[in-house]
mmCIF file of C-alpha atoms in Angstrom:
data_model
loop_
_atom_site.group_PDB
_atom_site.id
_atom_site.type_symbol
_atom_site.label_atom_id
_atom_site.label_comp_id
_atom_site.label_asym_id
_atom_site.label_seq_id
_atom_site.Cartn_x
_atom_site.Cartn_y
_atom_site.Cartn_z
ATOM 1 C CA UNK A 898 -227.137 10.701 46.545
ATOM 2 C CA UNK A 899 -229.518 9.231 49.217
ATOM 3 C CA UNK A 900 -228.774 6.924 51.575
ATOM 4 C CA UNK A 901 -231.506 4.169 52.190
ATOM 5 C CA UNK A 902 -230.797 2.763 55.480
ATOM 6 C CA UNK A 903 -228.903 3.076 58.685
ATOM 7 C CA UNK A 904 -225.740 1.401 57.686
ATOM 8 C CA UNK A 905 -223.462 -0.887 61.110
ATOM 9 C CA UNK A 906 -220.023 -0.573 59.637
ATOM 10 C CA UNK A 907 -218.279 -3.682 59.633
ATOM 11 C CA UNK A 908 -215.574 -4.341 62.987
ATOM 12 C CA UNK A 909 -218.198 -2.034 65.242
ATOM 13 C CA UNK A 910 -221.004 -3.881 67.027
ATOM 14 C CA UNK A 911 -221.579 -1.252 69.802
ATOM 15 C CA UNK A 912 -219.312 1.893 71.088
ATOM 16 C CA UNK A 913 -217.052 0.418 72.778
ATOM 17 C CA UNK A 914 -215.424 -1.224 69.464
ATOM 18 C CA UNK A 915 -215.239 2.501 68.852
ATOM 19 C CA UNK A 916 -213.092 3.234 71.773
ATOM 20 C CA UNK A 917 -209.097 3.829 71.788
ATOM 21 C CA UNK A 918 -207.518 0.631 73.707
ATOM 22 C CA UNK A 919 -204.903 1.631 76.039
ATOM 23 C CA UNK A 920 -202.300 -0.612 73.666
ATOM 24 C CA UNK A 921 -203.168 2.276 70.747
ATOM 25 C CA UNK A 922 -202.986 5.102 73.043
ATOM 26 C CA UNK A 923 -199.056 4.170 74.211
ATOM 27 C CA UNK A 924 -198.844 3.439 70.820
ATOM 28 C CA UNK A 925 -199.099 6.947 69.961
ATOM 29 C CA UNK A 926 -197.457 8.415 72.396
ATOM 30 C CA UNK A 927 -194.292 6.618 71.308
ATOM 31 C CA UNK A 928 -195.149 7.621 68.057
ATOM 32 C CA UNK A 929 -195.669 11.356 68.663
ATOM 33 C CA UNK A 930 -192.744 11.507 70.957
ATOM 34 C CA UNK A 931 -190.482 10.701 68.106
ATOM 35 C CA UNK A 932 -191.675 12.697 65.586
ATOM 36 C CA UNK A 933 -191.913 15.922 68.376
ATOM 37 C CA UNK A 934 -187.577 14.820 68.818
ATOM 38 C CA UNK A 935 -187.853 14.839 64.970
ATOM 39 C CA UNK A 936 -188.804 18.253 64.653
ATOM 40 C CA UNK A 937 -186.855 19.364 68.170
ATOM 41 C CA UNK A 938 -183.843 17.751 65.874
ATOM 42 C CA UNK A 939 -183.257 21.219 63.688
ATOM 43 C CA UNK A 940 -183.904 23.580 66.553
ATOM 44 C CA UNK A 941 -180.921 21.704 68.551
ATOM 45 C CA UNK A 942 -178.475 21.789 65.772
ATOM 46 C CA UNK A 943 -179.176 25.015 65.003
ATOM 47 C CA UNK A 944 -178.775 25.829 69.085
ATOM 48 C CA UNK A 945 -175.405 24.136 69.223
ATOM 49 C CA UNK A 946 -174.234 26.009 66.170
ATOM 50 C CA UNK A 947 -175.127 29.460 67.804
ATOM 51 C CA UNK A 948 -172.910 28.469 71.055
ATOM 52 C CA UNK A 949 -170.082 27.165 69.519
ATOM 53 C CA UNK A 950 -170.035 30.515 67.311
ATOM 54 C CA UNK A 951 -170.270 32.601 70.641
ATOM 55 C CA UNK A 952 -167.979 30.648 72.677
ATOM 56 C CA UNK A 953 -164.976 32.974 70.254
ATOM 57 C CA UNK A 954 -166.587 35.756 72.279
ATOM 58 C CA UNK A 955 -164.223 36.849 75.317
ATOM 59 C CA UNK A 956 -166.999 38.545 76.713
ATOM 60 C CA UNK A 957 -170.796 38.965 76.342
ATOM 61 C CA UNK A 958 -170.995 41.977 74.588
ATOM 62 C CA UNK A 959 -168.637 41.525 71.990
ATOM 63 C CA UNK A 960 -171.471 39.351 70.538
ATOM 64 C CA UNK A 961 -173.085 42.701 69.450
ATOM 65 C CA UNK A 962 -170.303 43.554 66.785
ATOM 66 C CA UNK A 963 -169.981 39.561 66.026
ATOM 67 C CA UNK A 964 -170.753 38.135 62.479
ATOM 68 C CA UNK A 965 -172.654 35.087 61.510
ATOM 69 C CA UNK A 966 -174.603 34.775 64.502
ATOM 70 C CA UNK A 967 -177.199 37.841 64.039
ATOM 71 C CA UNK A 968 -180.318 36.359 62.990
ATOM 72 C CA UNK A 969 -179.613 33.257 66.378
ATOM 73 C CA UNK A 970 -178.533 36.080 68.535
ATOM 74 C CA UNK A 971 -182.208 38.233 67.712
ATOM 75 C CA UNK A 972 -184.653 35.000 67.896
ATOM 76 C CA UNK A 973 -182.743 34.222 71.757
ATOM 77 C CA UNK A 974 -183.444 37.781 72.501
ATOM 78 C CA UNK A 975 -186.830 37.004 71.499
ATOM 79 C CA UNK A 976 -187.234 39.180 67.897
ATOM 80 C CA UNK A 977 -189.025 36.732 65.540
ATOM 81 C CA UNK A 978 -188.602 37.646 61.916
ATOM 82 C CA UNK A 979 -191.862 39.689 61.917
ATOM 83 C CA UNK A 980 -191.200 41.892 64.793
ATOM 84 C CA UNK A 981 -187.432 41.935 63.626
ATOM 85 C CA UNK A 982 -188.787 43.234 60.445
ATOM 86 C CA UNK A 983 -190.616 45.879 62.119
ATOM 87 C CA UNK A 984 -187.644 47.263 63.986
ATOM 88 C CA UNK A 985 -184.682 49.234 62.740
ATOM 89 C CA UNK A 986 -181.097 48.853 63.276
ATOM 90 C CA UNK A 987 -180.751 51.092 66.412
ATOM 91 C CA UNK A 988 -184.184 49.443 67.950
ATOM 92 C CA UNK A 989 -182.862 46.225 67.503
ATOM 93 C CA UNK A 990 -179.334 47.235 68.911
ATOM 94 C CA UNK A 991 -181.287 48.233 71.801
ATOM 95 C CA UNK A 992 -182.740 45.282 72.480
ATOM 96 C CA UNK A 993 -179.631 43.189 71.780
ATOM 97 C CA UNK A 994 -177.888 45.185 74.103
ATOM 98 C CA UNK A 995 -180.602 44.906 77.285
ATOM 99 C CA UNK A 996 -180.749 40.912 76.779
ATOM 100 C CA UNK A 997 -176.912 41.233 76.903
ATOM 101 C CA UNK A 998 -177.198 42.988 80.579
ATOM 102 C CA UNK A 999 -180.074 40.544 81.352
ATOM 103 C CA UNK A 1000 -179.666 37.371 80.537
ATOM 104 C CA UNK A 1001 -175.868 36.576 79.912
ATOM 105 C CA UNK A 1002 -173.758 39.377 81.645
ATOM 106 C CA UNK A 1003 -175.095 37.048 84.883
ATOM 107 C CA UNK A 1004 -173.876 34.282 83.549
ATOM 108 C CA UNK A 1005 -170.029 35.634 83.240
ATOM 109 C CA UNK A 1006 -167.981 32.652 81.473
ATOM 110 C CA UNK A 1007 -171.058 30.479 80.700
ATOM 111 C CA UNK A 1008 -172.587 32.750 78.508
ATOM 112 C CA UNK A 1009 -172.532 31.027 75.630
ATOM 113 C CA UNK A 1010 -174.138 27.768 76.765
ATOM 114 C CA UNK A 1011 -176.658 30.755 77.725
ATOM 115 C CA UNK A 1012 -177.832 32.005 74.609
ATOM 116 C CA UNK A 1013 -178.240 28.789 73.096
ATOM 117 C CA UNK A 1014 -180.601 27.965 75.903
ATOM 118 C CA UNK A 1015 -182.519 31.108 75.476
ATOM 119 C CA UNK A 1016 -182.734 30.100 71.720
ATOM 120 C CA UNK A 1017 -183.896 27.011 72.819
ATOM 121 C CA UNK A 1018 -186.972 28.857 74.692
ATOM 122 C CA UNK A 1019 -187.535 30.986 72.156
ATOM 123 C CA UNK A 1020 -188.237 27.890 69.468
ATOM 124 C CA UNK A 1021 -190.544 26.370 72.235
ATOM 125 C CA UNK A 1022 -193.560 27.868 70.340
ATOM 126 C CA UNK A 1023 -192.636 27.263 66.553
ATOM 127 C CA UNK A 1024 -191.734 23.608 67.515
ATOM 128 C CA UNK A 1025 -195.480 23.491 69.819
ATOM 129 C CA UNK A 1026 -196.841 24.682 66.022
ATOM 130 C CA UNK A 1027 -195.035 22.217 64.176
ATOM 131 C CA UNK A 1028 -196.162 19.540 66.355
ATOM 132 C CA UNK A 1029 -200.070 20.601 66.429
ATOM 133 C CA UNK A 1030 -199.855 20.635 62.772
ATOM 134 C CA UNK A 1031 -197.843 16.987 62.754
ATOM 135 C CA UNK A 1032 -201.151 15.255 63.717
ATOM 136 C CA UNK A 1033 -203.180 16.858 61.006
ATOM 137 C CA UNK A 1034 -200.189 15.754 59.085
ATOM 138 C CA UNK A 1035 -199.189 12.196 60.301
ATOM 139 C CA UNK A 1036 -203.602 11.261 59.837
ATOM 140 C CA UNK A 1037 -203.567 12.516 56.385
ATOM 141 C CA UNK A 1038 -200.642 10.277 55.699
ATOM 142 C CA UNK A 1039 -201.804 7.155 57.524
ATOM 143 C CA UNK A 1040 -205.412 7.599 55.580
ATOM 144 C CA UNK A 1041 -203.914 7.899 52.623
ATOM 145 C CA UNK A 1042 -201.856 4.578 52.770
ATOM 146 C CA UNK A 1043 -204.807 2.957 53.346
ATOM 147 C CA UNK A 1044 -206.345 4.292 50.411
ATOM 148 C CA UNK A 1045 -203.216 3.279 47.825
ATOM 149 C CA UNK A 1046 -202.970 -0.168 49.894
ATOM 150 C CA UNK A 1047 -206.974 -0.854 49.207
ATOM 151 C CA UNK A 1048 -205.833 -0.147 45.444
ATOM 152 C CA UNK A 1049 -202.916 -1.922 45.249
ATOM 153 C CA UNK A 1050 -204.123 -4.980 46.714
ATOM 154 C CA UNK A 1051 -207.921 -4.591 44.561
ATOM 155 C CA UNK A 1052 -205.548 -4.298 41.676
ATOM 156 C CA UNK A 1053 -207.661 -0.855 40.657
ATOM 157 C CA UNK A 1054 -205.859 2.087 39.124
ATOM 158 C CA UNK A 1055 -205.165 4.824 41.023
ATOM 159 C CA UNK A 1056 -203.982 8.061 40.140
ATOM 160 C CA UNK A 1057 -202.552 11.016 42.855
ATOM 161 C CA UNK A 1058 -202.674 14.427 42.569
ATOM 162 C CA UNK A 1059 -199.408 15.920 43.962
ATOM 163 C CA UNK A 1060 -199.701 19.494 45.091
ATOM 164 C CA UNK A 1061 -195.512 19.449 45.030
ATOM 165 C CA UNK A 1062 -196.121 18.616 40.741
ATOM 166 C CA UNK A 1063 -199.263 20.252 40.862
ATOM 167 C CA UNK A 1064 -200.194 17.266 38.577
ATOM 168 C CA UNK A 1065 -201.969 13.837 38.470
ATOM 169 C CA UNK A 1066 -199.416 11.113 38.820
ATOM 170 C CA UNK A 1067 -199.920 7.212 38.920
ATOM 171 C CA UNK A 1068 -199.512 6.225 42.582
ATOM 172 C CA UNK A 1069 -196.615 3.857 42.220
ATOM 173 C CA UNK A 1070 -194.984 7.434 40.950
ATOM 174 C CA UNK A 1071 -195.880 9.428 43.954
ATOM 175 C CA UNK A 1072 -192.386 9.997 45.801
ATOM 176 C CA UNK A 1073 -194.087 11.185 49.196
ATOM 177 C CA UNK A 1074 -197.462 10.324 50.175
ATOM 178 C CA UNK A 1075 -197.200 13.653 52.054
ATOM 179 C CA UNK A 1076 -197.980 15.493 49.084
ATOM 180 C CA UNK A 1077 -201.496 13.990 48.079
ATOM 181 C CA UNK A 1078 -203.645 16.435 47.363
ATOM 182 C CA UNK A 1079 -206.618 14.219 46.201
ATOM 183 C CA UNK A 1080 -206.957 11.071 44.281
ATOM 184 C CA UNK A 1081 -208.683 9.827 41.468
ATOM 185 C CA UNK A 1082 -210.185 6.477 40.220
ATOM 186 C CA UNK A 1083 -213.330 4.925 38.405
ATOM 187 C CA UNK A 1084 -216.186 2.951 40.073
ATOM 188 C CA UNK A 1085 -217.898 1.260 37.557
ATOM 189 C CA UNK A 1086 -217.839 3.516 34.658
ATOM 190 C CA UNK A 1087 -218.375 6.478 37.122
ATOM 191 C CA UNK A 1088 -215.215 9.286 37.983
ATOM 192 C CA UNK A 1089 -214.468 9.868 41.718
ATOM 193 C CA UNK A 1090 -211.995 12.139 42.880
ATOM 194 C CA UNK A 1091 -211.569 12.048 46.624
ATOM 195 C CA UNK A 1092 -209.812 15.586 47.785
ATOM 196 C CA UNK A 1093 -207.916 16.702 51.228
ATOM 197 C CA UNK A 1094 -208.959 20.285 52.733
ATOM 198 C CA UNK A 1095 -211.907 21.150 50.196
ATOM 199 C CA UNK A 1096 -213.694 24.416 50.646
ATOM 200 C CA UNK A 1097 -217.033 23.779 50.566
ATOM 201 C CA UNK A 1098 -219.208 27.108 49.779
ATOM 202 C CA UNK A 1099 -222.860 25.104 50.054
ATOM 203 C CA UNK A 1100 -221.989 24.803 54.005
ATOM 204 C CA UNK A 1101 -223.068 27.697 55.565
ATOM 205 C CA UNK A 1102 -223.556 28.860 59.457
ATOM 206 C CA UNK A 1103 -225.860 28.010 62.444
ATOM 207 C CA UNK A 1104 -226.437 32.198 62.074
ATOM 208 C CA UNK A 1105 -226.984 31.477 58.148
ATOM 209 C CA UNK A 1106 -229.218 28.589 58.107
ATOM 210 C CA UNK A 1107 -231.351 30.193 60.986
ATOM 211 C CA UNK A 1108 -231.863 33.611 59.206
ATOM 212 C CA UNK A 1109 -233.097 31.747 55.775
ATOM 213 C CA UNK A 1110 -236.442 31.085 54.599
ATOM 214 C CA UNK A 1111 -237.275 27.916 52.632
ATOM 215 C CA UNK A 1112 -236.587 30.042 48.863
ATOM 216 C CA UNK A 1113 -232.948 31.149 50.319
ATOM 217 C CA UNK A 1114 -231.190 28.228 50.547
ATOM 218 C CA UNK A 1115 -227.784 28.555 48.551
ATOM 219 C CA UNK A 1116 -224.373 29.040 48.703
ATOM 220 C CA UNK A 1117 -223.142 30.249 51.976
ATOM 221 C CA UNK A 1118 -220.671 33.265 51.907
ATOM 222 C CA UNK A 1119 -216.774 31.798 51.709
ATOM 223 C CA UNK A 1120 -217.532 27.808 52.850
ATOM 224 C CA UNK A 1121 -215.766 25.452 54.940
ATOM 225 C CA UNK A 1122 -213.231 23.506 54.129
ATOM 226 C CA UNK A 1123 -213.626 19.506 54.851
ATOM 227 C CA UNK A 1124 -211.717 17.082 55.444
ATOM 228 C CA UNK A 1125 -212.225 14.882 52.919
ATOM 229 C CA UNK A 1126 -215.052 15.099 50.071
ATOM 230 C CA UNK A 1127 -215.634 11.966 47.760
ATOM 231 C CA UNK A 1128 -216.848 13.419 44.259
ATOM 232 C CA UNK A 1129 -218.400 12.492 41.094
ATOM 233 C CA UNK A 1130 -215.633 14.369 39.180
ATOM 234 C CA UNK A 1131 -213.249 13.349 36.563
ATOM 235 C CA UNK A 1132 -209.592 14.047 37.109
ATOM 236 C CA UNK A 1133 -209.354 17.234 34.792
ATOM 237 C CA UNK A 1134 -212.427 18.856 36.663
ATOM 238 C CA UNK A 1135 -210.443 18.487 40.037
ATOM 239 C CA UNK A 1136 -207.063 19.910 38.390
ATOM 240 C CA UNK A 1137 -208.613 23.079 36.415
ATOM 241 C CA UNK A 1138 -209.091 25.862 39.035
ATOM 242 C CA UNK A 1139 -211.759 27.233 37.258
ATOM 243 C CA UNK A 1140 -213.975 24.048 36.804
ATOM 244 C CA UNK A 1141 -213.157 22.975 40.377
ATOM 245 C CA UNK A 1142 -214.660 26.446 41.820
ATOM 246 C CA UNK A 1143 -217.768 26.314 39.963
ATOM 247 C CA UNK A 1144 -218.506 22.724 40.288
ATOM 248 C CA UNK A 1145 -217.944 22.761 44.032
ATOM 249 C CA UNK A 1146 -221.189 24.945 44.017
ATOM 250 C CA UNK A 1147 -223.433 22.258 42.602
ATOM 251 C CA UNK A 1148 -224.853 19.814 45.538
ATOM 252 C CA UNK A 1149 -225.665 16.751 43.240
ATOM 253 C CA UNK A 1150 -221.546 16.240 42.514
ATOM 254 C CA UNK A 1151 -220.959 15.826 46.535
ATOM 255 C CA UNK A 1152 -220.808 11.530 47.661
ATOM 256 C CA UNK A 1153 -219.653 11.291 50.952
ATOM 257 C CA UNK A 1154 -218.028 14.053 53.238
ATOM 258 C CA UNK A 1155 -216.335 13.354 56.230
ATOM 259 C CA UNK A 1156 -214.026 14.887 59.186
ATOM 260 C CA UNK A 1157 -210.676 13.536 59.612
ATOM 261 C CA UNK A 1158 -209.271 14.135 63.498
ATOM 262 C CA UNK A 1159 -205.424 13.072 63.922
ATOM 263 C CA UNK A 1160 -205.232 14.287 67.415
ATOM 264 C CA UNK A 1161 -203.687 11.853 69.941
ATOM 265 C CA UNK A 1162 -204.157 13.094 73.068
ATOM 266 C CA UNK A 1163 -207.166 11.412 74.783
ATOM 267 C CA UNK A 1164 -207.023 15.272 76.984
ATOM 268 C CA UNK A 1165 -208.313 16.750 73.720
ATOM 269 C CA UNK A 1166 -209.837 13.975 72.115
ATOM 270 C CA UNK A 1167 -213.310 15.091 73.363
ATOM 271 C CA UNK A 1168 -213.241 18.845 71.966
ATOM 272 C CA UNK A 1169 -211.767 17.838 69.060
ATOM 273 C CA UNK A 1170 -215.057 15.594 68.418
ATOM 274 C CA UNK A 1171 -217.353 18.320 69.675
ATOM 275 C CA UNK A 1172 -215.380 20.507 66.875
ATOM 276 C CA UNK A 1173 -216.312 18.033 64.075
ATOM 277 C CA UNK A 1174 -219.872 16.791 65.055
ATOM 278 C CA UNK A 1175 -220.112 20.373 64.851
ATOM 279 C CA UNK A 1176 -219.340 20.415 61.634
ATOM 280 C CA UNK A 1177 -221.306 17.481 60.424
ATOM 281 C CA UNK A 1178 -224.545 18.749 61.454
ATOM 282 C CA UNK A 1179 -223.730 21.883 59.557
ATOM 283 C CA UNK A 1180 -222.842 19.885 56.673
ATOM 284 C CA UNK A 1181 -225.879 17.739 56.859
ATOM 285 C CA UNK A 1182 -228.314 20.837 57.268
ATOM 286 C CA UNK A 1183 -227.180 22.908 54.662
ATOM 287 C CA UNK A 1184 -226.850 19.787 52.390
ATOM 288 C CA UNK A 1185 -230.828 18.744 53.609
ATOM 289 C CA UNK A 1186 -231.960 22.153 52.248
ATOM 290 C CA UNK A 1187 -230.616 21.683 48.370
ATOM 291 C CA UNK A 1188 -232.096 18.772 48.825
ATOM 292 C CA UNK A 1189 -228.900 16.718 48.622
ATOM 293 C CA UNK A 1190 -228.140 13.942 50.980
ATOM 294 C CA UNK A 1191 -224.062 13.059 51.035
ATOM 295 C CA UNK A 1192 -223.102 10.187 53.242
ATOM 296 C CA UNK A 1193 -221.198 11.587 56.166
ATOM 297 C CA UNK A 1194 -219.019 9.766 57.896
ATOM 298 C CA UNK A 1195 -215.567 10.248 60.813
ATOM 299 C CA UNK A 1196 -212.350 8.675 61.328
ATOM 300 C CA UNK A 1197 -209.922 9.405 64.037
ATOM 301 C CA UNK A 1198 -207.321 8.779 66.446
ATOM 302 C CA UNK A 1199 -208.200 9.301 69.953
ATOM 303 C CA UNK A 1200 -211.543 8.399 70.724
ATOM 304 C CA UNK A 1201 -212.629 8.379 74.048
ATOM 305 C CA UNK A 1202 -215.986 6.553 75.960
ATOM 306 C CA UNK A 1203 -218.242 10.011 75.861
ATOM 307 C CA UNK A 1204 -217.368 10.873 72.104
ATOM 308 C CA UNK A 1205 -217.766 7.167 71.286
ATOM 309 C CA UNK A 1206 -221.457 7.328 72.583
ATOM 310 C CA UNK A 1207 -221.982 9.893 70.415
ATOM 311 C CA UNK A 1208 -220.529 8.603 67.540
ATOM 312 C CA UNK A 1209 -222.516 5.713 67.661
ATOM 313 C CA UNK A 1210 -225.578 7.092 68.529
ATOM 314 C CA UNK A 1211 -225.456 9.323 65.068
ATOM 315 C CA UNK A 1212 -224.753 5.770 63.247
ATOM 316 C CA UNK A 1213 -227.467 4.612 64.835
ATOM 317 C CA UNK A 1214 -230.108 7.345 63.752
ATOM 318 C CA UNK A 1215 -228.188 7.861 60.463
ATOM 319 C CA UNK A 1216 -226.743 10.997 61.108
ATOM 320 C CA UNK A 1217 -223.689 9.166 60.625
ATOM 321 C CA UNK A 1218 -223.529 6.226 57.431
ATOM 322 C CA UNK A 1219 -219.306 5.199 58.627
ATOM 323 C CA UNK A 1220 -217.338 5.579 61.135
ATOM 324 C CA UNK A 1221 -213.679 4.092 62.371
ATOM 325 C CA UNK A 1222 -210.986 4.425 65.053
ATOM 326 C CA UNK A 1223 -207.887 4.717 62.560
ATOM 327 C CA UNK A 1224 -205.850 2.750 65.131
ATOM 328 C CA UNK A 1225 -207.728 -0.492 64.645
ATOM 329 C CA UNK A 1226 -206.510 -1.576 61.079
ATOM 330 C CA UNK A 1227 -209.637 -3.560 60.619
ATOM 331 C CA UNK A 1228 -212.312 -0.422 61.124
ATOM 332 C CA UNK A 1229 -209.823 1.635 59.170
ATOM 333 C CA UNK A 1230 -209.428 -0.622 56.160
ATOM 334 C CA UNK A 1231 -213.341 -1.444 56.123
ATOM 335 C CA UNK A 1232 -214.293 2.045 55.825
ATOM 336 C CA UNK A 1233 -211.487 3.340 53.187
ATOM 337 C CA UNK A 1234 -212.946 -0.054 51.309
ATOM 338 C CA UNK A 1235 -216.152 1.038 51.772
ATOM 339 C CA UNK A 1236 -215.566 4.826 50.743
ATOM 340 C CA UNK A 1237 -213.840 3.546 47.641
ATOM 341 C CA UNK A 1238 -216.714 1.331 46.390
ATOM 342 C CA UNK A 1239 -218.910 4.313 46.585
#
């Protein structure tokens, strides 16, 4: 698959179109702030749970010997479950006993209110994890609406593969969009299977590419995974392990690639580009040397003045054939149209 000609995606006449408005950006925020109280939700319950439980205590060390609060009372002393794990019952005693001494003897006859806050701390980093992973998340679930909205409103068929079923289902059966693994439909009489997260083993490394002569080029050792890959595969190709690792090898099945960024933070908007024009060169070098030529193309949330320079500099050369700021429904919508027309 070659592309002809520089293709201007519809909704972007110059880089500014490309840029986040300040209207998306609080946008966001409001959104992630409500899923971060989501995910804080758990971590409170749990934190209440653990001080209403020690509260029977009459004094701080008599939650050593208590029941039913153990595996609370070791994550506020700071013992995850791996380094928990790694400790035996006298260790851990130990350690139990010196955050006793430390952190709630002081305390006297607030103790309990205490150790829930020290739970509290010690979640800080699991719930920072959950919410860097909530963006990769919360994209992959807006870009996949759009998808089964350009469907449903086409009046194509559609068909989701579910990696909670581990099967294809029709999309009107999918029960959480979360789950999409890929999707499948026909353009024309032709298969395409779009798929989240695909290793790629034809990509291989700046250190790769550069050590090569012409005759080497070839399948790079392990692959990237990208975002999303649009396919000339049928359904049952995708779904049978074996197929789908062997036909990921051959060049001529890859469409379109492109990088998906769901980060909303303008502070990090800016690396995360630099991360996946990275990438896209990569992709477009080793691709250049099987002599394969995919259309490549991004979509994200924040996008800031410098990366939107960039961004439309590569559509301008052809680097680049699409490109769209996810919060503008219009540039979204034209380019999941666009991708599934291909």
């Amino acid at each position: 698959m070659f592309p002809e000609t520089r293709l201007h995606p519809q909704y972007l006449t110059d880089s500014q179109t490309l840029i986040t408005t300040p209207a998306a950006k609080r946008a966001n925020s409001v959104v992630a702030e409500l899923e971060k109280n989501r995910l804080a939700d758990e971590f409170v319950r749990d934190a209440r749970t653990l001080r209403i439980k020690a509260e029977r205590a009459t004094r701080p060390k008599d939650l050593l010997d208590m029941q039913g609060i153990q595996a609370g009372f070791l994550t506020a002393a700071g013992l995850g479950s791996k380094t928990d794990k790694a400790l035996d019952a006298v260790n851990r005693r130990a350690i139990l006993r010196e955050f006793v001494e430390v952190a709630l003897e002081p305390k006297r006859g607030d103790f309990a209110t205490e150790l829930a806050n020290q739970y509290m701390l010690a979640c800080g980093d699991t719930i920072r994890e959950k919410t860097h992973k909530l963006n990769r998340v919360w994209a992959q679930r807006k870009f996949s609406e759009y998808v089964i909205s350009e469907f449903r409103v086409s009046g194509r068929q559609l068909q989701c593969f579910s990696k909670r079923d581990t099967r294809w289902l029709p999309a009107d059966k999918l029960a959480d969009v979360d789950d999409v693994r890929a999707f499948a439909w026909t353009t024309g009489y032709m298969p395409r299977v779009l798929a989240y997260n695909l290793g790629v083993p034809l990509i291989r490394t700046e250190e790769e590419i550069a050590g090569e002569t012409a005759g080497d080029a070839g399948v790079a050792r392990g692959g990237k995974n990208v975002d999303l890959c649009l396919l000339n595969w049928t359904p049952d190709e995708y779904s049978a392990r074996t197929q789908r690792l062997r036909m990921v090898k051959d060049a001529q099945h890859y469409i379109a690639l492109g990088e998906l960024k769901g980060g909303i933070d303008p502070a990090g908007a800016d690396e995360h580009w630099k991360t996946a024009s990275a990438h896209l060169v990569r992709i477009r070098r080793s691709f250049l040397g099987l002599q394969a030529q995919p259309y490549l193309f991004f979509i994200g949330n924040a996008i800031e003045a410098s990366m939107a320079g960039e961004i439309w500099g590569m559509l301008e050369s052809g680097e680049l054939s699409n490109a769209a700021n996810m919060t503008d429904d219009r540039q979204a919508v034209s380019l999941v149209a666009w991708l599934c027309a291909l």
